[in-house]
């Protein structure tokens, strides 16, 4: 009896190892776009015949293709290059930001294949109206996808606190949402038979920048996302800091100015986002109360570049508070990189000197030895790409089983 | 050839699994003091015969003993109870705090067997003088240990920023230390042929409270340690937050009062430790400048309990700032528990209401749903026990090989 059990266990272990190896290979191809078999062998420590067997399985599943590399100039038989089937396997990604609603079809390999976007009205955005727009976008993207393509997952980025597991928006201050079943409702309205994975925009942004942006390979990364407020995504030892229930990283509500602080949407006062958010900058620059949005923020940074004193003062003021916030985070997290994304990209570019002065003033010398400050490399798509990566997660965990309803490929018909 | 290789690999894997299982078993016994074989089987998922074989190995190595349990009242053959050989296997633990130098012999199972302590003069504590005292303590503890006992490791807690790996004190503001080779020097002076593992006091305190104190089993825990300043140890997803180079968790240097803040030892202003540290409390209570130390802090809390207005005002003031700091940490980490240790235990007990008001004011409702506030359960020994656990780490990783110079046990001679 022990022998039988050992054999069965050993079989399960083998199968588990094979599944993991398939996922690892597909992940490399997905993230790099094109990797030679030799490189895959080197990175994974697997021998070439194992790599060949695994890629053959991925090819058969329609997930990757193998090609002869374009002339390498080296002697000997060249190693085949493995590429993701970006045109064939895709996810639907949604981005619910303060200013806009975006939907995209993103191919394996992270290629944005198709995209729709609309300006979002700030007032009166209830669950029904937001989901109706997104579901319409999503169904259209799916319906117009070429024949033989397959949707491997759905992900959405939302500007609020998200319950892991079911995509419930626990708190979306900008829209006034409390406990709204966003993920479930979007999934139902899309009607594609796939669940919608939802994440907080800055959490997803952190992951996107770590995988494809300004923090590639970083194990300890802080991503600050400026929308109208400030969100945070913090990667600790390679993994997202989620805390006890998934609600960590609320950087925007770190109190930096407790006694003279501006009121914050959350009901508190002197929060980082109250001091450096869109409203703080526009008011400090003397802009009218009906100006808002990224374009307005950009116009202040541009005006400062052109020498406008009010705009420069505003950036100095906001940069000062941003620097205090970042200094606190460096003391707390000893990160390798801090990345400014969304609207904070512009704000940081316009106030980097002030931010750096604050870091020099407030961060312990030992804690700042290794830290780099960067702007996001994925521009306006950081959170959208993060949503796409969330959608790809199932496929990368289990490449051969995560595409249940795969349609026949064109070549097979 | 593949078969031979598979067999060799399989052998290595088996050996690795056995080693891990031994470590896991010893860890359970070490942390719980006494665990029945049946309970060990239940916790590890290993069957009883495997448990029997592994405990036999640990018994042979002199690490545990097995005993019949005291009458359980149940029918049937009782499961043997496994206990750590606390009197036989010990570590040396050192604690360098602002006020005191402590050394102890701590037995497997976490039992303090023997202990020496001296008040530390605040001024003029150079590396040589500190190490001389500690090495003297350590050698004496080791020399007076009963025959047949064995030292399995050495650990030290230090009130400053420690480079992982070699125990270099990168920054010890209280003693004015910069880049002092504390771990290496203490190891050399002890002359026991064992390296000294060194950790930051609050990092070690967090681990100690998680293993044996107020945070047992917590996966997301914040430990705040009050010495003269404020240290932090933060556990994220079960592991200590160490950041890029081991210097994370500098909670005491989070700026909470940037414009009206008190000057801090680090050279900055308005740091949490400047607002809630020993000096801030004693000055707010109108105590003379030559009063300091834990006893002085305790006397203020006692005076407040007796109704002294100045002491009450001081605690209100300090509790207010402490609350802001803790609120920020809860927003950032979404922890399960926040533990106040060292001097902050007294301060929190005297100001809990103010701390809680600040948390209610500044923490997002979703983020505070699960958080508990606790005082340390290991009293004045939190950091010392943390140092002991650091010293035991090698033994628990590899129980049969980490005691290289094991002396013959009394029974064997």
mmCIF file of C-alpha atoms in Angstrom, chain A residues 5 25 43 56-57 87 89 93 103 115 150 161 187 230 249 257 287 294 318 330 356 362 375 380 382 395:
data_model
loop_
_atom_site.group_PDB
_atom_site.id
_atom_site.type_symbol
_atom_site.label_atom_id
_atom_site.label_comp_id
_atom_site.label_asym_id
_atom_site.label_seq_id
_atom_site.Cartn_x
_atom_site.Cartn_y
_atom_site.Cartn_z
ATOM 1 C CA UNK A 5 0.385 5.844 -2.449
ATOM 2 C CA UNK A 25 7.536 29.615 -19.478
ATOM 3 C CA UNK A 43 16.344 31.340 -16.994
ATOM 4 C CA UNK A 56 5.203 22.188 -27.845
ATOM 5 C CA UNK A 57 2.312 21.949 -25.383
ATOM 6 C CA UNK A 87 -3.481 38.397 -31.766
ATOM 7 C CA UNK A 89 -5.340 35.170 -26.956
ATOM 8 C CA UNK A 93 -9.273 45.170 -19.286
ATOM 9 C CA UNK A 103 -11.965 49.395 -21.920
ATOM 10 C CA UNK A 115 -9.451 50.306 -27.039
ATOM 11 C CA UNK A 150 -10.175 33.685 -27.353
ATOM 12 C CA UNK A 161 -10.942 50.200 -1.910
ATOM 13 C CA UNK A 187 -19.493 40.261 -14.962
ATOM 14 C CA UNK A 230 -3.391 59.955 -4.313
ATOM 15 C CA UNK A 249 -1.330 51.030 0.913
ATOM 16 C CA UNK A 257 -0.465 68.177 8.199
ATOM 17 C CA UNK A 287 -7.023 78.430 -10.980
ATOM 18 C CA UNK A 294 -5.364 65.874 -15.781
ATOM 19 C CA UNK A 318 2.704 70.790 -3.425
ATOM 20 C CA UNK A 330 11.170 55.701 2.440
ATOM 21 C CA UNK A 356 14.379 65.788 -3.143
ATOM 22 C CA UNK A 362 13.734 63.827 6.614
ATOM 23 C CA UNK A 375 8.216 58.456 -13.232
ATOM 24 C CA UNK A 380 -1.613 56.927 -18.981
ATOM 25 C CA UNK A 382 -0.388 52.049 -16.037
ATOM 26 C CA UNK A 395 -3.931 31.800 -17.517
#
